[in-house]
Tab-separated table of C-alpha atoms (C1' of nucleotides) in Angstrom:
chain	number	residue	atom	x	y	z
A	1	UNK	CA	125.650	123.211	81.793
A	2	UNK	CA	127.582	120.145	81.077
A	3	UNK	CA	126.608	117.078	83.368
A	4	UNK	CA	129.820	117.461	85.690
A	5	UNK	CA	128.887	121.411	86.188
A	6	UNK	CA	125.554	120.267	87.477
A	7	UNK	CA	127.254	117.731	90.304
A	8	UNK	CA	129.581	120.463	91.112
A	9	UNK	CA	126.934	122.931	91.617
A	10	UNK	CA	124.890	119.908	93.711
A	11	UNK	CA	127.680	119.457	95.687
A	12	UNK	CA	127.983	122.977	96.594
A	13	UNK	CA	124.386	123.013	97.676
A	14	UNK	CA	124.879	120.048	99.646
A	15	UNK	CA	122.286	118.101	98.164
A	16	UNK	CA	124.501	115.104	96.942
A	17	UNK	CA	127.659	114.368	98.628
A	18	UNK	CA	130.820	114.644	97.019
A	19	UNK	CA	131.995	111.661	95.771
A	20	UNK	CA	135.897	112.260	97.102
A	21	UNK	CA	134.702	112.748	100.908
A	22	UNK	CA	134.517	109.752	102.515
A	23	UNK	CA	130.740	109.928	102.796
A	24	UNK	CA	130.766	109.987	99.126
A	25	UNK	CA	132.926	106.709	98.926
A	26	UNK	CA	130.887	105.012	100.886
A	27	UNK	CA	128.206	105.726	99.220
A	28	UNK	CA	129.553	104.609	95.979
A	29	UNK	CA	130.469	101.685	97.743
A	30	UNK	CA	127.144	100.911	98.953
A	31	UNK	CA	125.490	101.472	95.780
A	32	UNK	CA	127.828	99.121	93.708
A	33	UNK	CA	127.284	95.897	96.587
A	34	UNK	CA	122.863	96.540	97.119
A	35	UNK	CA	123.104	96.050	93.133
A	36	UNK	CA	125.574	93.292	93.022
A	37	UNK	CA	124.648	91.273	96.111
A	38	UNK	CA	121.298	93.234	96.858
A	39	UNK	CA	120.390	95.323	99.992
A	40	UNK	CA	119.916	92.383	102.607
A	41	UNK	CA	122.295	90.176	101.390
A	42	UNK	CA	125.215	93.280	102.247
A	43	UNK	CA	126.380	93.374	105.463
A	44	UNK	CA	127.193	96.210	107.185
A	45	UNK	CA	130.955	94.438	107.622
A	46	UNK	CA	131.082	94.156	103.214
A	47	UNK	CA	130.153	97.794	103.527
A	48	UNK	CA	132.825	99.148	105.860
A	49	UNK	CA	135.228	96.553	104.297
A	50	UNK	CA	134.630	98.187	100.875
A	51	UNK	CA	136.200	101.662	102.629
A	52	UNK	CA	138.442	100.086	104.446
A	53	UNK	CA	137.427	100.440	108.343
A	54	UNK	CA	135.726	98.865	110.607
A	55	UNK	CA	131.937	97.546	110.335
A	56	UNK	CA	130.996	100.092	113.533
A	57	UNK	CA	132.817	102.681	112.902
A	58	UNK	CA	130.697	102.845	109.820
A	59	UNK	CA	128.064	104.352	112.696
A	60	UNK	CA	129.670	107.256	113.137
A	61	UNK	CA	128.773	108.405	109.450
A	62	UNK	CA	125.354	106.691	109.367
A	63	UNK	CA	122.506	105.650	112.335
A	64	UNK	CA	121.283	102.769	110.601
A	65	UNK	CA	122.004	100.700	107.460
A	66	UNK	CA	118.505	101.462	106.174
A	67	UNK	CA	120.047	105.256	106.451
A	68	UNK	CA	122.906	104.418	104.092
A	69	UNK	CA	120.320	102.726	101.616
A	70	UNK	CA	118.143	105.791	101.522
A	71	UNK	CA	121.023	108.138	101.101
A	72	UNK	CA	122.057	106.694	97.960
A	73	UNK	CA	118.078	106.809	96.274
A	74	UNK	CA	117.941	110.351	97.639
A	75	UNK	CA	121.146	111.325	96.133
A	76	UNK	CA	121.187	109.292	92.967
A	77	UNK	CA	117.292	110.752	92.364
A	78	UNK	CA	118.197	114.441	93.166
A	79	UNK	CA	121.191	114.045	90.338
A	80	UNK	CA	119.404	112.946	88.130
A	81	UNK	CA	116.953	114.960	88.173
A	82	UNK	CA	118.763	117.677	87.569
A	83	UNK	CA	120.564	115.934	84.178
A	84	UNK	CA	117.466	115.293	83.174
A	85	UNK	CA	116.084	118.578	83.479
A	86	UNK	CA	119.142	120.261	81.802
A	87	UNK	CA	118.841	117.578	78.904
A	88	UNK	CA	115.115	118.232	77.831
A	89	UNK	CA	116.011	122.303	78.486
A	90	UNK	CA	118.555	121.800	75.387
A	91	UNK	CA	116.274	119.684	72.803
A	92	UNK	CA	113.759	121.473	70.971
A	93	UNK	CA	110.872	119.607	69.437
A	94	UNK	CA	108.937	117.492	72.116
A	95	UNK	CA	109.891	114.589	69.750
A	96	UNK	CA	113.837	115.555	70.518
A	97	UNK	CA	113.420	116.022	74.666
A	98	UNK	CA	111.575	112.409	74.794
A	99	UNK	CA	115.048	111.526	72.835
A	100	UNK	CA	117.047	113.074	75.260
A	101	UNK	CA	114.992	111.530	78.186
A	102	UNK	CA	115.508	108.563	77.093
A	103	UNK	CA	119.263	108.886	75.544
A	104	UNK	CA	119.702	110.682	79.171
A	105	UNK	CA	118.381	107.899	81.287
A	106	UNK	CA	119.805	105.251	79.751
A	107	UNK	CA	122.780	106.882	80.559
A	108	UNK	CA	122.139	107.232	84.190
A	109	UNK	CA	121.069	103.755	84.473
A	110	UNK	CA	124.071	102.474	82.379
A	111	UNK	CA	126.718	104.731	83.033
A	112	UNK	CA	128.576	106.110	86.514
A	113	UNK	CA	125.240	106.315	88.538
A	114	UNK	CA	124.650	102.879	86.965
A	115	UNK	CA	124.597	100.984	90.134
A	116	UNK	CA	122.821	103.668	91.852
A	117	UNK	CA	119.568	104.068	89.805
A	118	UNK	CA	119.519	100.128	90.010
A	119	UNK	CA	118.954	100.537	93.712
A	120	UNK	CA	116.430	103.205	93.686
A	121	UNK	CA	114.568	100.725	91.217
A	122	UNK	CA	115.105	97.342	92.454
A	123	UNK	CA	115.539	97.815	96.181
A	124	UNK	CA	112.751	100.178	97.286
A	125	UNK	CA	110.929	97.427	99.291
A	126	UNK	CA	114.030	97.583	101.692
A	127	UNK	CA	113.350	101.286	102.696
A	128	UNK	CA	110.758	102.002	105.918
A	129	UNK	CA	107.828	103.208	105.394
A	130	UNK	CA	108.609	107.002	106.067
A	131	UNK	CA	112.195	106.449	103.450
A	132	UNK	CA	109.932	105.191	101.370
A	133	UNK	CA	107.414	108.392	101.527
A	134	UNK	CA	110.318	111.006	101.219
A	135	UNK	CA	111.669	108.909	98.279
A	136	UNK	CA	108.696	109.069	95.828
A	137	UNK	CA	108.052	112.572	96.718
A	138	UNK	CA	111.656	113.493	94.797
A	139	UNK	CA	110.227	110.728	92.083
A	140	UNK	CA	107.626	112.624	91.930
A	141	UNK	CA	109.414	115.737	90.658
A	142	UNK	CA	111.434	113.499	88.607
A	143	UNK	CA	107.925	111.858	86.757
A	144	UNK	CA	106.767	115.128	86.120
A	145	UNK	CA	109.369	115.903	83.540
A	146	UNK	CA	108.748	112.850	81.614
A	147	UNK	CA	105.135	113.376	81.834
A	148	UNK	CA	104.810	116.965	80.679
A	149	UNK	CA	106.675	115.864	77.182
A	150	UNK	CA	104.893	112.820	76.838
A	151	UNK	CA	101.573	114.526	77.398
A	152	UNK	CA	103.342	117.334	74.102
A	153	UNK	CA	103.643	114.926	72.071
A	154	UNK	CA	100.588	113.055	72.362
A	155	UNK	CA	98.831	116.519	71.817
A	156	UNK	CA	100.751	116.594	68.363
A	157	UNK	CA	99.258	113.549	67.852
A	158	UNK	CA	102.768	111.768	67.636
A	159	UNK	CA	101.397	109.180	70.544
A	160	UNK	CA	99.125	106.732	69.904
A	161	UNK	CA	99.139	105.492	73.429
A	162	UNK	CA	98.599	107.232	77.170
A	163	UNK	CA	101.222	109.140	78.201
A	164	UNK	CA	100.765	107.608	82.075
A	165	UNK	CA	100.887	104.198	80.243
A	166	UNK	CA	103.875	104.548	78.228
A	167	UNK	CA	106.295	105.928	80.899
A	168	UNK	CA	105.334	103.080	82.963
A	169	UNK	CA	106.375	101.313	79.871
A	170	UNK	CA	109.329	103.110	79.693
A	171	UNK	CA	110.503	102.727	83.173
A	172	UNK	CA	110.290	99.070	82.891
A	173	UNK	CA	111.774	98.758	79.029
A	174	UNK	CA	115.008	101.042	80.286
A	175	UNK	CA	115.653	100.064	83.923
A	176	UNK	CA	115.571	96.798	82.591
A	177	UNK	CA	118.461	97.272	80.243
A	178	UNK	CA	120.513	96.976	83.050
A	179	UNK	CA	120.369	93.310	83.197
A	180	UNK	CA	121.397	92.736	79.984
A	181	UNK	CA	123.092	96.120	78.334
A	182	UNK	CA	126.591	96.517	77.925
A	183	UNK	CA	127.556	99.366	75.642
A	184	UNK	CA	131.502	97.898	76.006
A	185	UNK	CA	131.359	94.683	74.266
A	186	UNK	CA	128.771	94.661	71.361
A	187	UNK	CA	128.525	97.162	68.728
A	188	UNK	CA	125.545	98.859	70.062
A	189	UNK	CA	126.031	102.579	71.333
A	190	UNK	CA	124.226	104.488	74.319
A	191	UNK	CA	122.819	106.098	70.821
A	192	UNK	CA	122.234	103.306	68.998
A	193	UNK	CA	120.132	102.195	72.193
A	194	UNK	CA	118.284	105.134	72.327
A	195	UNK	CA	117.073	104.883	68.206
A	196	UNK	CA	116.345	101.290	68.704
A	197	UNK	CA	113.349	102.505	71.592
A	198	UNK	CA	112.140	105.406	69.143
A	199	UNK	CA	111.753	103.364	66.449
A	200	UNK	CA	110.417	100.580	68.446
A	201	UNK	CA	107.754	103.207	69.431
A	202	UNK	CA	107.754	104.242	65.731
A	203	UNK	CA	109.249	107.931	66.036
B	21	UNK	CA	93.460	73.436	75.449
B	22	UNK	CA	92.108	75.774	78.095
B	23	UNK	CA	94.774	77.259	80.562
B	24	UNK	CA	93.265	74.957	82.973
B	25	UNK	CA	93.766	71.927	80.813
B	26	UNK	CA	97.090	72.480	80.558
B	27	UNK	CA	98.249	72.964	84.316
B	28	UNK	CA	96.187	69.752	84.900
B	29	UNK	CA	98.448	67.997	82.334
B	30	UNK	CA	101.488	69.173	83.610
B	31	UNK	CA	100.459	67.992	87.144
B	32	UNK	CA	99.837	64.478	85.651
B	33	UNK	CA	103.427	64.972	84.040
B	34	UNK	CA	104.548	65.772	87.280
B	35	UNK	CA	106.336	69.177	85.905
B	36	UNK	CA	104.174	71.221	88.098
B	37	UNK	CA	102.794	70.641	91.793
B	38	UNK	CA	99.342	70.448	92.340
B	39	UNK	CA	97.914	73.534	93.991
B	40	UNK	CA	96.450	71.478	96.663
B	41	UNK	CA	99.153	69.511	97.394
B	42	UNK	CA	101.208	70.069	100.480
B	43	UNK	CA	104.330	71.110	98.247
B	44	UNK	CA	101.833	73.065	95.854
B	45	UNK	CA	100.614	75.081	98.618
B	46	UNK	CA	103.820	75.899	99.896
B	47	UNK	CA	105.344	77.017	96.830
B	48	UNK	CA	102.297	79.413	96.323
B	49	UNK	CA	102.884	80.905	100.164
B	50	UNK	CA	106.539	80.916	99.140
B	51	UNK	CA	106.145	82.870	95.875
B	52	UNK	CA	103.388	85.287	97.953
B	53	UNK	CA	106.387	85.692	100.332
B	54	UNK	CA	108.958	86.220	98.418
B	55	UNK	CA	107.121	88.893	95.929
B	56	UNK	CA	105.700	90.831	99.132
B	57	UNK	CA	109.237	90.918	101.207
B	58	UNK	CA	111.879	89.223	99.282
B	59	UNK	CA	113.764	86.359	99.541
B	60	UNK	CA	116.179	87.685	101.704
B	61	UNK	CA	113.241	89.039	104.025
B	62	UNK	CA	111.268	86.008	104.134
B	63	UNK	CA	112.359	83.332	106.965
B	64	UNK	CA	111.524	79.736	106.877
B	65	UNK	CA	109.082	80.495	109.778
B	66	UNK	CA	107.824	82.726	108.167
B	67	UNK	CA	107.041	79.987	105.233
B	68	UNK	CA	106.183	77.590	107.919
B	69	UNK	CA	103.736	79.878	109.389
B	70	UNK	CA	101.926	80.306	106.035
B	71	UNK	CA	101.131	76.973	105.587
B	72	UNK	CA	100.771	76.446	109.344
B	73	UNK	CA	103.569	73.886	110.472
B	74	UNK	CA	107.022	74.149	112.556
B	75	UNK	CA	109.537	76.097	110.494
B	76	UNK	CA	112.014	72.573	110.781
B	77	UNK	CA	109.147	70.647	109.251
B	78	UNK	CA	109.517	72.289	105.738
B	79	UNK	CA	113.216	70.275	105.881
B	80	UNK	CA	111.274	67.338	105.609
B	81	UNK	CA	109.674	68.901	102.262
B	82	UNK	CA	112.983	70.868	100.855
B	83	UNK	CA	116.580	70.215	101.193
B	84	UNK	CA	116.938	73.918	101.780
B	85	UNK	CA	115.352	77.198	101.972
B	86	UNK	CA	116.310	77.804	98.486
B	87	UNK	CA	115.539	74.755	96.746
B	88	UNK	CA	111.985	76.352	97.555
B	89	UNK	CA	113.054	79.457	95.835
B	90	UNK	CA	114.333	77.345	92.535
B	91	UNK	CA	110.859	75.365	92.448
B	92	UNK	CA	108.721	78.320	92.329
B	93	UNK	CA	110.687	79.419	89.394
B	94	UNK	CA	110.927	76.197	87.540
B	95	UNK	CA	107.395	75.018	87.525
B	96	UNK	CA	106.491	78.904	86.908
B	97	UNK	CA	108.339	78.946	83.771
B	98	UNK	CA	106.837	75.483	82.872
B	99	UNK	CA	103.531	76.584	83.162
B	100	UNK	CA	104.413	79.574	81.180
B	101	UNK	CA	106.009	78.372	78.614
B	102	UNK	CA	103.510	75.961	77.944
B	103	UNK	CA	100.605	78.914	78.577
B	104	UNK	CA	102.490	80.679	76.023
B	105	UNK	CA	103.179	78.390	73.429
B	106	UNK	CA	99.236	77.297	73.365
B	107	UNK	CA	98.466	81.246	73.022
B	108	UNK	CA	100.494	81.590	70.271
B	109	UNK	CA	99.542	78.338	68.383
B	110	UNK	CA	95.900	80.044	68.685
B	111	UNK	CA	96.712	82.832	67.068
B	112	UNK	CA	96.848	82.996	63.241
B	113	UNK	CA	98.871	86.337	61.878
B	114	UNK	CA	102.360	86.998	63.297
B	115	UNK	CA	100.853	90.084	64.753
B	116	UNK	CA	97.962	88.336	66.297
B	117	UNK	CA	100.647	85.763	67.100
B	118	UNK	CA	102.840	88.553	69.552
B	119	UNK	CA	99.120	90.549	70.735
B	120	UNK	CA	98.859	86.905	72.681
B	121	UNK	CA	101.797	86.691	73.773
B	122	UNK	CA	101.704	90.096	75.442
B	123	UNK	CA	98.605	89.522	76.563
B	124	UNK	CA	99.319	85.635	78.010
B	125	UNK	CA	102.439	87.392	79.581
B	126	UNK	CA	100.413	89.878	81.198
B	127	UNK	CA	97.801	87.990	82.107
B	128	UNK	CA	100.884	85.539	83.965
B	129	UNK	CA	102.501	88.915	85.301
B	130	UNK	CA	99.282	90.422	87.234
B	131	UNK	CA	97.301	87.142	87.200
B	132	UNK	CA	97.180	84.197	89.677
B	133	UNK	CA	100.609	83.558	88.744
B	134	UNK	CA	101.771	86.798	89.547
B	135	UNK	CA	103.687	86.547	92.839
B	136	UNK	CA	105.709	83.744	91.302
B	137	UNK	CA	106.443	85.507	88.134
B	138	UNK	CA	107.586	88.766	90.092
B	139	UNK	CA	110.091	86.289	91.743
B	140	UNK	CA	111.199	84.978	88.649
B	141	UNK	CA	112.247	88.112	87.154
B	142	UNK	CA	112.986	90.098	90.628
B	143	UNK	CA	114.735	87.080	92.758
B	144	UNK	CA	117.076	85.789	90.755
B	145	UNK	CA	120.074	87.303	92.481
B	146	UNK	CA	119.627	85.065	95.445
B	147	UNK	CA	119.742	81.836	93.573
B	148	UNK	CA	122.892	79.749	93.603
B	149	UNK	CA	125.034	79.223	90.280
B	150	UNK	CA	124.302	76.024	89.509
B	151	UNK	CA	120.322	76.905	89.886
B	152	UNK	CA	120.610	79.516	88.107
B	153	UNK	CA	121.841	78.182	85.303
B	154	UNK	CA	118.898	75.204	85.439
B	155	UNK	CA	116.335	78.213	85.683
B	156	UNK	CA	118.541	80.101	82.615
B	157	UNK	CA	118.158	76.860	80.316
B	158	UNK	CA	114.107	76.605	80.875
B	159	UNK	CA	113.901	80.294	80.154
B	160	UNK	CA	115.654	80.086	77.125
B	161	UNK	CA	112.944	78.057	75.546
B	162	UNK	CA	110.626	80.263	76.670
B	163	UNK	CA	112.652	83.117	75.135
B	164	UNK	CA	112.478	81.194	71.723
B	165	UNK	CA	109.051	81.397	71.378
B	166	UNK	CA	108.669	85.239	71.646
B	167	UNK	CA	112.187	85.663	68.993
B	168	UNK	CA	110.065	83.340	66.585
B	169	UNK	CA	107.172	85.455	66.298
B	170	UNK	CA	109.437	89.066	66.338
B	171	UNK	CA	111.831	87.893	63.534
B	172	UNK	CA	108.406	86.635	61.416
B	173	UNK	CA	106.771	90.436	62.609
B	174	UNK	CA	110.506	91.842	61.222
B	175	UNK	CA	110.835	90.137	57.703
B	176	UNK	CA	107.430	91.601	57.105
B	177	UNK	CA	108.951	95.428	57.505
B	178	UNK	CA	106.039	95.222	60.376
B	179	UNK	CA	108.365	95.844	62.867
B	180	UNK	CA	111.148	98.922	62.949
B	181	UNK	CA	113.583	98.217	65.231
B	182	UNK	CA	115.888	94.486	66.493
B	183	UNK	CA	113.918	91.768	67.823
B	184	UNK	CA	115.890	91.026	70.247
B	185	UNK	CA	116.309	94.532	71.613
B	186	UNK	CA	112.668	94.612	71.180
B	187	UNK	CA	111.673	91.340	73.423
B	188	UNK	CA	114.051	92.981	75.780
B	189	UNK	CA	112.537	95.786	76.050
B	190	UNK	CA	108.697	94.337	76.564
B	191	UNK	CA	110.583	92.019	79.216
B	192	UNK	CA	111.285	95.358	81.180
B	193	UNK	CA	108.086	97.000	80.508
B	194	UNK	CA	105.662	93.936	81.080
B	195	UNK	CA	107.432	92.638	84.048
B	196	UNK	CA	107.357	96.018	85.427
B	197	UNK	CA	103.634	96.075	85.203
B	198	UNK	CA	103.628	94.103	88.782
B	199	UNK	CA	104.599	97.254	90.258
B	200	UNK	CA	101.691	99.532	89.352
B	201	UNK	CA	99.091	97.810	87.489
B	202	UNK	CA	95.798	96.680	89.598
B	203	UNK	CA	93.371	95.327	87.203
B	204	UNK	CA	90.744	95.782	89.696
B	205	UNK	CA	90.367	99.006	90.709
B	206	UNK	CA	90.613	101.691	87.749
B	207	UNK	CA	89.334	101.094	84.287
B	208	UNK	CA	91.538	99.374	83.013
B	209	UNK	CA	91.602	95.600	81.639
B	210	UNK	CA	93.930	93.154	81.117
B	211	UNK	CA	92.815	93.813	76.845
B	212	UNK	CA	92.824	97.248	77.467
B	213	UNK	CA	96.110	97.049	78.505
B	214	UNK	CA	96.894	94.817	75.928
B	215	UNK	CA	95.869	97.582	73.702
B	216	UNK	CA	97.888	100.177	75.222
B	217	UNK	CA	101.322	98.241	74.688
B	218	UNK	CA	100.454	97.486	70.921
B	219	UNK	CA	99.295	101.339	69.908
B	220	UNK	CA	103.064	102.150	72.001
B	221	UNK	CA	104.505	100.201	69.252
B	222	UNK	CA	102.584	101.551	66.483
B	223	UNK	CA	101.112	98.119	66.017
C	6	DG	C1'	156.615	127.269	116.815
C	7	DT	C1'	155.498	124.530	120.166
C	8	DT	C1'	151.598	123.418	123.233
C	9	DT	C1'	146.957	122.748	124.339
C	10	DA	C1'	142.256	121.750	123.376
C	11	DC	C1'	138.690	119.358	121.234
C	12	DA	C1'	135.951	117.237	117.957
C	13	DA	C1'	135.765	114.044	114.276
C	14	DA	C1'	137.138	109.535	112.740
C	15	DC	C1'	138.136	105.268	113.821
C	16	DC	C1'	139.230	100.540	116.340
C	17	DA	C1'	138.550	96.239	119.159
C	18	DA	C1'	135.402	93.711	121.320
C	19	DG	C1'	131.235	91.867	121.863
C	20	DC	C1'	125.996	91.925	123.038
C	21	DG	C1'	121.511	90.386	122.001
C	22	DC	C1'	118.951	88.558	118.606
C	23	DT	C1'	117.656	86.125	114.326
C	24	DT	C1'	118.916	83.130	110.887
C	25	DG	C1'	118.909	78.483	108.284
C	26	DC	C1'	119.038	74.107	109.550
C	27	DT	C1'	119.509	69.596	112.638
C	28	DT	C1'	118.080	66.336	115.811
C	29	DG	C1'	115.353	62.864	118.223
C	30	DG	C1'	111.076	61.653	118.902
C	31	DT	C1'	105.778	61.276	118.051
C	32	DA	C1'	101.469	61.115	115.613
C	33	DT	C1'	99.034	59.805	111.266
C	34	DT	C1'	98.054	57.141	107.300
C	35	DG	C1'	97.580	53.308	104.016
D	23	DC	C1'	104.073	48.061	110.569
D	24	DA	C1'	106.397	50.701	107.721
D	25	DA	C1'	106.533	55.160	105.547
D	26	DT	C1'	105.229	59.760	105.650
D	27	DA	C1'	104.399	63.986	107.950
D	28	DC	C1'	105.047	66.531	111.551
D	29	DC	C1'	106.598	68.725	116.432
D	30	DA	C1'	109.627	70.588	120.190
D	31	DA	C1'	113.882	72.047	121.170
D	32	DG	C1'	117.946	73.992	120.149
D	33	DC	C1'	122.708	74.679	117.852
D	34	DA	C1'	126.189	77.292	115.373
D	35	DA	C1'	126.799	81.112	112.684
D	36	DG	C1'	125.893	85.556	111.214
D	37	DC	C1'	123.360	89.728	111.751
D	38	DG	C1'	122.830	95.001	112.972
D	39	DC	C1'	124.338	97.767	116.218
D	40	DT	C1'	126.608	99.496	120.853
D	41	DT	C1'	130.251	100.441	123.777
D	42	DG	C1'	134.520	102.476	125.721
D	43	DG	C1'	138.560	103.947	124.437
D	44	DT	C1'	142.384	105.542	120.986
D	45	DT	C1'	144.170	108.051	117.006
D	46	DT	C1'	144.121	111.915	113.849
D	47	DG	C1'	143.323	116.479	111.985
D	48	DT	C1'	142.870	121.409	112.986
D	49	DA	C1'	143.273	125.624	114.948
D	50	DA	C1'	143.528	128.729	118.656
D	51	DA	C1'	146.638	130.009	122.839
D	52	DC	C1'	150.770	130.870	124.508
DNA sequence: GTTTACAAACCAAGCGCTTGCTTGGTATTG
DNA sequence: CAATACCAAGCAAGCGCTTGGTTTGTAAAC
């Protein structure tokens, strides 16, 4: 399934909004400011000024602002999820998924959902208690995937290093890229990225 | 020079406030504050509160609310950068030389210096243009130190892939550290960890 | 094929509260 | 007796969100 049949078949569950509707604008919207400007520093008037209406109407789609925040980590997790999940289904050695991981994340956190997976990183600390609880359950899900081919390879002996410990080391080393990656300007590809971290980690 | 020699000569070259100073107490409470709710979050009463005066009294102590956000990162990344440089002067082979600076940086990330260095890397969205670019020129310096001791790791084929990408990538990873590891509780150490993050890089 | 019905989407206005910061005055300290 | 540190009070602006009413899209009823 390529990555655009996988968002069409999310949309038809109703699991992310479309990104045409005018939920899914907003949305969009939302995720672009809470990385630009951050979550408290958006207003709800930037918000409905972004989609063109007016900052209450904005309540019709929404109940609170927190709402709109947790919307977009829900979605953006539940999509990407899935990519992943499709991605280490198509590699074969464990050595290739943790490739595809990473070459697949990297994506998500540089590419369209860029802004997106920058809020479900950096803004979590904005989100209630109980957001916050339904969140990390779907991260769970999400950390599983990594886990079970870290934990492969370090079987094979391939990993020097805890598989718990070197995700965490991951998450930091690619969300991080966001602040200073851009695959435009400078020579260095999504895959060039993605062989710099193997070999940094010597695979 | 012992990590405690060092802050007390900064303090006497007035780079850094004294802890126990009325501004140095602040600026701890502010970095506390700032790590725990974010900038955005924290009010000047609740600052106030923390070191328990009127919120308008701190105006007699900063210009404004985030002049107190640019001093807790300027004398953090003096401290740092002069923490760090002593670390590495200790050490004799290159790799020696970057196992203390990991470990210095750690030991800054989850350390007594923590909620300060969590702002510097997580708050700097909120800081005006002109302070950020103050805050961008100390952290350059600091930057230098860690490229020295990669490029000296690379021309010895010790090191696979681009220091630069590589420093960028331990940025992410270390900083991200704040978010999970707890020194205290579970196994383990500050070495251990240490460890973990030099076995990741085959090292 | 026009009319009617109704919900969804939106606007204009503003409420109540919190925010960063100011002001004028009072202790405290060397 | 000056300078420093602080308090008590409050202002102007901006915040999230509510309200009452209007427009728009859709589809059945006639």
């Amino acid at each position: 399934m390529s990555p655009n049949q996988i968002l069409q078949s999310l949309i038809a569950e109703q699991l992310v909004s479309d990104p045409n509707s005018a939920r899914g604008r907003l949305l969009n919207e939302a995720a672009r400011l809470f990385r630009d400007k951050g979550y408290e520093r958006t207003t709800v008037r930037d918000l409905a000024a972004a989609v063109g209406i007016q900052s209450g109407s904005l309540f019709h789609h929404f109940r609170t602002k927190e709402e709109i925040l947790k919307a977009v980590m829900v979605e953006t997790i539940r999509l990407n999820t899935a990519l992943m999940q499709a991605a280490a289904d198509r590699a074969g050695s464990p050595r290739d998924k943790l490739r595809a991981l990473i070459r697949t994340e990297l994506e998500s956190i540089n590419g369209q959902t860029g802004e997106a997976m920058a809020v479900l990183v950096y803004e979590w600390r904005s989100l209630s208690e109980s957001s916050r609880a339904e969140v990390l359950k779907l991260r769970d899900v999400y950390e599983g995937l990594w886990l079970s081919v870290l934990e492969e390879l370090s079987g094979k002996g391939q990993l020097k290093a805890d598989p718990f410990i070197v995700r965490r080391m991951l998450t930091g080393a690619l969300s991080w890229t966001v602040t200073w990656y851009k695959p435009e300007r400078g020579g260095l590809t999504p895959d060039g990225l993605t062989d710099q971290v193997m070999a940094m980690m010597g695979l």
